[in-house]
Amino acid sequence: MTEPEPLPPPWWHSAVVYQIYPRSFCDSNGDGIGDLPGVISKLDYLVELGVDIVWFSPFFRSPQVDNGYDISDYRGIDPIFGTLADADMLIEACHERGLKVLIDLVLNHTSDQHAWFIESRVPTSSKRDWYYWRPARAGFEPGAPGAEPTNWGSAFGGSAWEYDPESREYYLHLFAKEQPDLNWLNPAVREALFETVRWWVARGVDGFRLDVINLIGKPEVFADGYVEPGSALSYALPDLIDTERAHEFIAALHQEGWGDKVLFSVGEVVGVDVEEARRYTDPLRCELDMVITFEHMAVDEHGPKWALKDFSLPELKAILARWQHGLAEVGWNSLYWCNHDQPRIVSRWGDDSPEHRVASAKTWATILHCLRGTPFIYQGEELGMTNVPFASIEEVVDIEARGFFHDATAMGMDPETALNIVRRKGRDNARSPMQWDASPQAGFTTGEPWIPVNPNYTEINAAAAVADPASVWAHYRALIALRHELTILSDGSFELLAPDHERGVAYVRILEGQRLIVVANCSSEPLPLVELDLPIIPETGVRILGTHEGTSCEVLAPWESRVYVWT
Ligand code: TEU
Ligand code: CA
């Protein structure tokens, strides 16, 4: 028998995703909150940038306790964002422009205002078992201190269990108490969720981003885990994920939800290592097309996200290389520095001072976009948008940051220290309004924005960036075009050079006799290229992209990066 021809790589290997956080993107009616008509009015901007897929953070009906990640009706659009007709129009408007639509489904939990949970609160209801209700710990009076069924902490602070005095039982919420976890062990729950997915497939979406999807595989019996006082979800993870079950449920979701349609799925998986990621994205297993993983974003933390650690470039490179190799033969990853949960990359690991902001934003983009995987861009990242200078905790809206601040100060942390941690890692850094132009409120709204605009919008904005050939925006556009042009970027092999270099990044990609080399200076000092152990003299190749012009061949300027190709 002859070997079957290998299948061509799927289309999304050479695609780029752009994430929109609807609340903060564009407000069409002056109420200060971004909305779907606002998004539609800006789609041509995305076409100009050149992206292929648009991921929309949740716009479903929601009390907005966690900005839409608490869904009270999967089939309704929240009135702050528009109507179902607007959603249909949005899907159509994207398709007309050749953009694919990725919607964000939160299937691990609902809002406590979802009809299912309201019904579930009644102990005799047939929906009682749709969520995780548990009695108090043996030997404890229900509701008494320490009586929670397990010692798990919620991701947003406090216990993961909420006491219900009416039924004298607790329900599980790994996130806010307004986000009760759905019991996927119950087949009726699974069927209701699959039906929801089919409903959106029928409306024409192209795929799903699946929120914390590996958390749906919970063990049958809940047990105490290792928990440090005041620490959150990260410590409890091993005790609350049954990995085999997560795989099984995700495969069922794919089979029952997609039907015979070919859709595109991105699973956000927490606490997952390379081996597990490979299983989730092995095409033969029909689970997920790619995953959103966290290991590379944890280099500046130890344990929970709020426990800060100094950034180490060699450590980041080692993690990236391990993932590049681990998913080389089987599996696929997303590539990202930014999303609605992360601070801005240029402030985090770059240099957002006026002198280096543009170059460092570009260089972090070069490093990411030339790796194997599908690059994700979060709104404003392509402008080099920065973290927000919060004057006090009152200016911080996010439930996660407020939960941390509350817990940390209650345990004795000095409020200024806690605020500084929030300034570095808080999610609101990413949620300030998109900076469209230099007009009042950055052109985001004609009203009062729900969260303040970053004061630097007069300099950092889309109108200025699009008009400037040397802008961060122009660099992202060039990187996106390269991804479409060069198969070597999506499918070439990867080799890391100079792994221990403290401030330089260099790697090689190879595909069928073609070679591509990326070199980058992640510091504000010049960097001689000889330090990066390149296997070939760069100038013998063609420099196809760079952040600087007229710099010396042998030395990278501060935050300079270049891409060379040999054919
Ligand atoms: O985030 C999943 C998650 O693990 C969060 O704890 C995330 O790591 C944290 O916010 C980082 O600071 C997803 C969504 O992306 C997030 O916006 C939601 O709040 C969360 O799920 C609950 O739905
Ligand atoms: Ca609005």
Tab-separated table of N, CA, C and O in Angstrom, residues 158 267 277 292 331 360:
chain	number	residue	atom	x	y	z
A	158	GLY	N	-11.501	35.067	47.935
A	158	GLY	CA	-12.466	34.407	48.820
A	158	GLY	C	-12.642	32.940	48.460
A	158	GLY	O	-11.931	32.392	47.603
A	267	GLY	N	-9.556	26.760	22.349
A	267	GLY	CA	-9.921	26.490	23.730
A	267	GLY	C	-8.975	27.183	24.693
A	267	GLY	O	-7.753	27.006	24.605
A	277	ALA	N	-1.599	19.875	25.948
A	277	ALA	CA	-1.992	20.763	24.839
A	277	ALA	C	-1.943	19.998	23.519
A	277	ALA	O	-2.787	20.177	22.640
A	292	ILE	N	-5.316	28.268	23.993
A	292	ILE	CA	-4.719	29.451	24.620
A	292	ILE	C	-4.109	28.949	25.917
A	292	ILE	O	-4.830	28.430	26.776
A	331	GLY	N	-0.330	18.903	16.842
A	331	GLY	CA	-0.870	19.946	17.711
A	331	GLY	C	-0.615	21.340	17.174
A	331	GLY	O	0.140	21.542	16.216
A	360	SER	N	10.052	49.140	21.022
A	360	SER	CA	9.885	47.938	21.845
A	360	SER	C	8.557	47.248	21.552
A	360	SER	O	8.475	46.019	21.571
